[in-house]
JSON list of C-alpha atoms in Angstrom, two decimals:
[
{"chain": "A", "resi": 152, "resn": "UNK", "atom": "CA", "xyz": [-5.52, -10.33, -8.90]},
{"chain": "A", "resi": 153, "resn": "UNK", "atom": "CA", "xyz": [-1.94, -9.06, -8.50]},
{"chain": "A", "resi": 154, "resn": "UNK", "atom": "CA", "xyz": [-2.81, -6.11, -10.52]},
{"chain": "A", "resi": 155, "resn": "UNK", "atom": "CA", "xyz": [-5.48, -5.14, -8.32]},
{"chain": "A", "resi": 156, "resn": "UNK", "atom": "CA", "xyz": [-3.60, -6.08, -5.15]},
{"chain": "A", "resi": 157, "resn": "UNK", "atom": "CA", "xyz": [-0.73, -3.58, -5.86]},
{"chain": "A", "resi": 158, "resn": "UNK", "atom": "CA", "xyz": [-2.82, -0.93, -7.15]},
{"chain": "A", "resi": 159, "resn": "UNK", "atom": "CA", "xyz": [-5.04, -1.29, -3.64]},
{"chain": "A", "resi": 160, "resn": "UNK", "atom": "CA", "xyz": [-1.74, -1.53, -1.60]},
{"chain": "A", "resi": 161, "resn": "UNK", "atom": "CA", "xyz": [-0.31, 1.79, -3.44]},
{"chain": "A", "resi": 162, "resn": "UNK", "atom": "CA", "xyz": [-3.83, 3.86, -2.04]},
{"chain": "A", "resi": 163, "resn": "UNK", "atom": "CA", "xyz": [-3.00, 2.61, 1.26]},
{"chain": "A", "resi": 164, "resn": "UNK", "atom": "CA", "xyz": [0.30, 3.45, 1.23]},
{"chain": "A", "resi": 165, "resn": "UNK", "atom": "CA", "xyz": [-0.27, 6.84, -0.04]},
{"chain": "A", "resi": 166, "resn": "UNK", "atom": "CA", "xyz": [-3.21, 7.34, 2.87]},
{"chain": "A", "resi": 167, "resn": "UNK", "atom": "CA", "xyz": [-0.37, 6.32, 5.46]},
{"chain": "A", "resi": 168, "resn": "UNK", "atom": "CA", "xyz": [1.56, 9.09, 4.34]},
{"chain": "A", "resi": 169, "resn": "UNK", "atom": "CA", "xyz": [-1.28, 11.40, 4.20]},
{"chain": "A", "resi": 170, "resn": "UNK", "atom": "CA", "xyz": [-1.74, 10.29, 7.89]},
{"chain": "A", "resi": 171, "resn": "UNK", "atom": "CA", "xyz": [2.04, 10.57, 8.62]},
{"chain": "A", "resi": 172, "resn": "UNK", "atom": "CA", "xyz": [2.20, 14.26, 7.33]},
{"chain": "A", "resi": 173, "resn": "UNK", "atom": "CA", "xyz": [-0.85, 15.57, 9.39]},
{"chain": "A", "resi": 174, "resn": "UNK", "atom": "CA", "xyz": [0.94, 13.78, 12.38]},
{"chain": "A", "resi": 175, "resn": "UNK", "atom": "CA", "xyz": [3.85, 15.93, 11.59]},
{"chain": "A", "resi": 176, "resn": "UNK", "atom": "CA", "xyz": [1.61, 18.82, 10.92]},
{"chain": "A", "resi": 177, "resn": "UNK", "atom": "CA", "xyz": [0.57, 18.58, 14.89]},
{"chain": "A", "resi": 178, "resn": "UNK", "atom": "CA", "xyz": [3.75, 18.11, 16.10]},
{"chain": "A", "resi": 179, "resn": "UNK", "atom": "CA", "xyz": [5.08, 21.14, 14.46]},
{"chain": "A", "resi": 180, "resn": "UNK", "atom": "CA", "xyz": [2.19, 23.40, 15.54]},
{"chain": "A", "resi": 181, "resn": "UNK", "atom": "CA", "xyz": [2.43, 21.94, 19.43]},
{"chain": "A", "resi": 182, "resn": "UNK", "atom": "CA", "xyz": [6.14, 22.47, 18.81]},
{"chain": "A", "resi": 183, "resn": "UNK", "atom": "CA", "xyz": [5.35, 25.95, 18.13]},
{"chain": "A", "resi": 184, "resn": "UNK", "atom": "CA", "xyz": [3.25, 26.63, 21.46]},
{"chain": "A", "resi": 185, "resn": "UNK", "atom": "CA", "xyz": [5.24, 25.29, 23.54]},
{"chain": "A", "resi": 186, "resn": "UNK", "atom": "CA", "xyz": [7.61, 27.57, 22.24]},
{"chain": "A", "resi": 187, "resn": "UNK", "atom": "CA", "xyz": [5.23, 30.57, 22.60]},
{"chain": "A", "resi": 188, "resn": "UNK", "atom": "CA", "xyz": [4.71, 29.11, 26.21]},
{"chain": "A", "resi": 189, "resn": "UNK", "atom": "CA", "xyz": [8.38, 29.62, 26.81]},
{"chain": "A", "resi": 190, "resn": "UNK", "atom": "CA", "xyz": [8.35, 33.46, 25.36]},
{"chain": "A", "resi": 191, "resn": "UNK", "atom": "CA", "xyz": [5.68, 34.00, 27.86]},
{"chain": "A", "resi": 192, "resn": "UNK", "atom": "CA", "xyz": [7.17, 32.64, 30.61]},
{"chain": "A", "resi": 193, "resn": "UNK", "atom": "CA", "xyz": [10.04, 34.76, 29.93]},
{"chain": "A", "resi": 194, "resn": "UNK", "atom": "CA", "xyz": [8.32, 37.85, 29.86]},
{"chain": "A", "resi": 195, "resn": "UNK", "atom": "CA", "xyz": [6.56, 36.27, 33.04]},
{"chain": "A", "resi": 196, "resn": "UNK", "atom": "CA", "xyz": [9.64, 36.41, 35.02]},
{"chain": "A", "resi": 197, "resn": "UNK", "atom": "CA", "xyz": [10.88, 39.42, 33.29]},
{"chain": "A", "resi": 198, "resn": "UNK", "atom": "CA", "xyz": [8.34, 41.19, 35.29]},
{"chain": "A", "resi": 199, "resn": "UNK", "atom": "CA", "xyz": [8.65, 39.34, 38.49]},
{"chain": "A", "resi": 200, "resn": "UNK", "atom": "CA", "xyz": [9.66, 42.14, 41.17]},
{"chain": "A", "resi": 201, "resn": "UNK", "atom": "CA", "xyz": [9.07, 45.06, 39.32]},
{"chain": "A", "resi": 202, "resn": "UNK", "atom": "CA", "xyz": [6.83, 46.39, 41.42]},
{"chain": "A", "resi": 203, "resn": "UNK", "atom": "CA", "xyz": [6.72, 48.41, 45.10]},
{"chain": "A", "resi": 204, "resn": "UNK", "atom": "CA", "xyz": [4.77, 48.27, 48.22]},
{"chain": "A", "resi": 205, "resn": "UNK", "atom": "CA", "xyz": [1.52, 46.05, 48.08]},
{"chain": "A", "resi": 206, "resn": "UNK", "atom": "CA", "xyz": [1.28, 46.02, 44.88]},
{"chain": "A", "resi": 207, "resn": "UNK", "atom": "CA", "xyz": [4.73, 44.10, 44.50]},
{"chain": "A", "resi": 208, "resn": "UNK", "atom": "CA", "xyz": [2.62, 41.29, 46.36]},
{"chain": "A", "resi": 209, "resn": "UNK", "atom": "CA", "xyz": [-0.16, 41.19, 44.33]},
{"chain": "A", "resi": 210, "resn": "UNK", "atom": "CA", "xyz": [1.71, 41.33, 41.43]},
{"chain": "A", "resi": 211, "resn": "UNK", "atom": "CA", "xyz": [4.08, 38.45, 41.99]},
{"chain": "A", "resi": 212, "resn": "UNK", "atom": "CA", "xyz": [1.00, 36.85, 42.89]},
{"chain": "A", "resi": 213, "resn": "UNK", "atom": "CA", "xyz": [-0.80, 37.22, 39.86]},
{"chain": "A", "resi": 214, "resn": "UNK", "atom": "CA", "xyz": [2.43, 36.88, 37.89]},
{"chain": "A", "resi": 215, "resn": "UNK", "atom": "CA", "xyz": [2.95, 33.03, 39.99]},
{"chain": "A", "resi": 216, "resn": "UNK", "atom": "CA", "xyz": [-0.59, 32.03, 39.22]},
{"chain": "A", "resi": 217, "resn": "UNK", "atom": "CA", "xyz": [-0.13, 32.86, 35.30]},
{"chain": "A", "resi": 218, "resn": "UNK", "atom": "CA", "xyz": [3.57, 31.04, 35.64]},
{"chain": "A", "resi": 219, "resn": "UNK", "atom": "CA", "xyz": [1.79, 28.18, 37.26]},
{"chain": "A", "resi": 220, "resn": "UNK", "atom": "CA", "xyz": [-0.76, 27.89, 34.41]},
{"chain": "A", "resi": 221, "resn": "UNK", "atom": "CA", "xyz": [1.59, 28.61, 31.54]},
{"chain": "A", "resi": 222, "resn": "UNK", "atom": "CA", "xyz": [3.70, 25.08, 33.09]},
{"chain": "A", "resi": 223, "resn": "UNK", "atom": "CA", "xyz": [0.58, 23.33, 33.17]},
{"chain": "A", "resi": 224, "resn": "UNK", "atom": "CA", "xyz": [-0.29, 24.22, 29.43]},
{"chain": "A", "resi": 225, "resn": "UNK", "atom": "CA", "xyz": [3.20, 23.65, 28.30]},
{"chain": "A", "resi": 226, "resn": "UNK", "atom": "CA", "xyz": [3.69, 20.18, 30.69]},
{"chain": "A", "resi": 227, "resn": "UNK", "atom": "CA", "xyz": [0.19, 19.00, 28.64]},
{"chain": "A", "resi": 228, "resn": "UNK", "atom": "CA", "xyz": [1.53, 20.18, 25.09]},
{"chain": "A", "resi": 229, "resn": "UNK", "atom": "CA", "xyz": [4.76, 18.25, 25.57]},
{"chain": "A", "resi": 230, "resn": "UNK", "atom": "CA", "xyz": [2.91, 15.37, 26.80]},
{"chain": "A", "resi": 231, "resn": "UNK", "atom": "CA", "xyz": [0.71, 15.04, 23.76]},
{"chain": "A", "resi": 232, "resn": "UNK", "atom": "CA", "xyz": [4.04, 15.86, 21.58]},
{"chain": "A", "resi": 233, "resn": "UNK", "atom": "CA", "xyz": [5.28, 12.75, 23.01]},
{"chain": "A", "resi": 234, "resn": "UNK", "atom": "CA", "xyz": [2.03, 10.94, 22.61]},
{"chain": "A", "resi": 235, "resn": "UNK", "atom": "CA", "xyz": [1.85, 12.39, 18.66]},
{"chain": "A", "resi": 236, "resn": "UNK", "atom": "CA", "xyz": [5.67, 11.29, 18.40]},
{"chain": "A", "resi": 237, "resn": "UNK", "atom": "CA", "xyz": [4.76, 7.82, 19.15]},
{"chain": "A", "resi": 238, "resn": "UNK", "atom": "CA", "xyz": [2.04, 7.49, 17.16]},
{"chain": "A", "resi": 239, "resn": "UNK", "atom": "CA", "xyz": [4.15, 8.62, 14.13]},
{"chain": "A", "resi": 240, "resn": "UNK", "atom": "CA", "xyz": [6.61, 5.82, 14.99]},
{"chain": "A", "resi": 241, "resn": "UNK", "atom": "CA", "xyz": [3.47, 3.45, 14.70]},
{"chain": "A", "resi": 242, "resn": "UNK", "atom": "CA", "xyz": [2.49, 4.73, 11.61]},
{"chain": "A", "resi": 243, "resn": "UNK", "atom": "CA", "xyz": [5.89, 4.89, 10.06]},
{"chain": "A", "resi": 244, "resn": "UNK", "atom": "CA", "xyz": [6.38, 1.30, 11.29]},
{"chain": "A", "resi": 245, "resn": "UNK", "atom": "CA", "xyz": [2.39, 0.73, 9.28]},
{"chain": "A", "resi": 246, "resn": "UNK", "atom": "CA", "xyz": [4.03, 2.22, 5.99]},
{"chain": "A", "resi": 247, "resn": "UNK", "atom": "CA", "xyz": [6.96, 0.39, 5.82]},
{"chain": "A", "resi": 248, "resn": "UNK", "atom": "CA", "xyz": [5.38, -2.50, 6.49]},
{"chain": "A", "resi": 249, "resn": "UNK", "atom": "CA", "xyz": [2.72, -1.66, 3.64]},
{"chain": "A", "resi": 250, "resn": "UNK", "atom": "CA", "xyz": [5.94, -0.75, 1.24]},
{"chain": "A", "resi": 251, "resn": "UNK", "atom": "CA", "xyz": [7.32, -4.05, 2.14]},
{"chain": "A", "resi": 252, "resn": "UNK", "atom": "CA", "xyz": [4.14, -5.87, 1.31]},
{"chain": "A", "resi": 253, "resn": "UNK", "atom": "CA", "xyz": [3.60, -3.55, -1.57]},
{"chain": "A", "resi": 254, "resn": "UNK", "atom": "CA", "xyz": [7.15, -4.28, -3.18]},
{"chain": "A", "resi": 255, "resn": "UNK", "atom": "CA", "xyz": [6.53, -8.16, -2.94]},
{"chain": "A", "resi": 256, "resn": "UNK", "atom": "CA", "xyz": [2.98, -7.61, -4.89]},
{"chain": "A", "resi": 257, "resn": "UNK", "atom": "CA", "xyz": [4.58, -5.65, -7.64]},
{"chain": "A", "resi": 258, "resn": "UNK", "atom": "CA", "xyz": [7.49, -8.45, -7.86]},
{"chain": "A", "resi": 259, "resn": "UNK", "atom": "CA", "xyz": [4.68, -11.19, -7.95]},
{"chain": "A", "resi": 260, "resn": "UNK", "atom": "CA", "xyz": [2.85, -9.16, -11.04]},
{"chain": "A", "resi": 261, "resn": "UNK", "atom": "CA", "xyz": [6.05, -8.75, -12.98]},
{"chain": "A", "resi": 262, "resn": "UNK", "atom": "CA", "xyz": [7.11, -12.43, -12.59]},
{"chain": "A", "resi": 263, "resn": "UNK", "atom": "CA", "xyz": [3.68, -13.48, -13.66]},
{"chain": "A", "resi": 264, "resn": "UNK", "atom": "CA", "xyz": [3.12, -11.06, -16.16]},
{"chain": "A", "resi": 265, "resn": "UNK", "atom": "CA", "xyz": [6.32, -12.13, -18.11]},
{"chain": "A", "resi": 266, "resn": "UNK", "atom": "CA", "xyz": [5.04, -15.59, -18.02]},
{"chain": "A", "resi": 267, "resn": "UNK", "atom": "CA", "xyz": [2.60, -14.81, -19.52]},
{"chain": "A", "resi": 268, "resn": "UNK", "atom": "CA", "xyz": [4.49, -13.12, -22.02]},
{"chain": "A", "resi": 269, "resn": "UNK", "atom": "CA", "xyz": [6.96, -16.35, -22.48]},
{"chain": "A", "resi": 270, "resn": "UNK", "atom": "CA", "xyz": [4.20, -18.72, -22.41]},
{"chain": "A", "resi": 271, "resn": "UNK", "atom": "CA", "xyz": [2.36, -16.55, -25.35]},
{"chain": "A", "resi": 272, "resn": "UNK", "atom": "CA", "xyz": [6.14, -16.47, -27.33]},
{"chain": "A", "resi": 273, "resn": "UNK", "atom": "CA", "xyz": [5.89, -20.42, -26.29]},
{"chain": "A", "resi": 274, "resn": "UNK", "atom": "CA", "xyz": [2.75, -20.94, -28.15]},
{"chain": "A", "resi": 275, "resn": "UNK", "atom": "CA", "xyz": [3.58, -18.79, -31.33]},
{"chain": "A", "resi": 276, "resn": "UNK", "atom": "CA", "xyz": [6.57, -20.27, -31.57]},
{"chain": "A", "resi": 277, "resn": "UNK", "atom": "CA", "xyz": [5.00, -23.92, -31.20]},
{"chain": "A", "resi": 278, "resn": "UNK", "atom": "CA", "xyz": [2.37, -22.71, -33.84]},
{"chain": "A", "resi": 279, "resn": "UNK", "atom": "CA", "xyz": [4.74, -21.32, -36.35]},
{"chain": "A", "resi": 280, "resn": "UNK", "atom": "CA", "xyz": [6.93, -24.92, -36.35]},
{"chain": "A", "resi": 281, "resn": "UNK", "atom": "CA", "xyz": [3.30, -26.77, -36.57]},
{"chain": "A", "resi": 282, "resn": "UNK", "atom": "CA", "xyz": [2.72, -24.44, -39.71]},
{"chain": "A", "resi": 283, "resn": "UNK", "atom": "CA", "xyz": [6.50, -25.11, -41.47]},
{"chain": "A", "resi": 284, "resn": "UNK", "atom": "CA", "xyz": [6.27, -28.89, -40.82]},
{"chain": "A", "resi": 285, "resn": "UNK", "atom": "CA", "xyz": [3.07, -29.09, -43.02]}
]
């Protein structure tokens, strides 16, 4: 039973952190367009102005409208960063609480494995004194 119970609680606790790296996986690529959001909106503004005459209007127009988009991407990626940052918290709180749990089952085999082990020495040792008495 204890045998079994650590060995399940070890294949959970290595599907946690399976779960816990693809979370970090997400973050980092989000991470990464957000930061690609932030070139763009540099080179956004970069050409803010450039232009003359009308087509300085439409221009800044067009470049406002693609501004106002890029925010809007970026304001959603950071919000599901922060989502995908809390749900790593949960599961990090899930796999320590699993390592916890898994720690006490492995204590609980040892301890009754080496009573086993002592009550088998117990009984040789109680059959080899039955044997010299004779």
């Amino acid at each position: 039973m204890d045998k079994a119970r650590v060995t399940r609680l070890r294949r959970i606790m290595k599907v946690q952190e399976q779960k816990e790296q693809m979370i970090k996986y997400d973050i980092a690529v989000l991470e990464n367009e957000i930061q690609c959001c932030d070139e763009e909106e540099g080179k956004l503004v970069s050409h803010w102005g450039q232009h003359e005459g009308e087509l300085r209007e439409v221009m800044n127009r067009a470049i406002s409208r693609r501004l106002d988009a890029n925010n809007r991407s970026k304001s959603l990626k950071q919000k599901q960063k922060g989502e995908l940052l809390e749900k790593l918290l949960d599961q990090k709180r899930q796999t320590n609480m699993t390592e916890k749990h898994h720690d006490k089952a492995l204590v609980s085999y040892h301890r009754t494995e080496e009573k086993k082990l002592l009550q088998e020495i117990a009984e040789l040792h109680a059959d080899t004194s039955k044997v010299r008495s004779r």
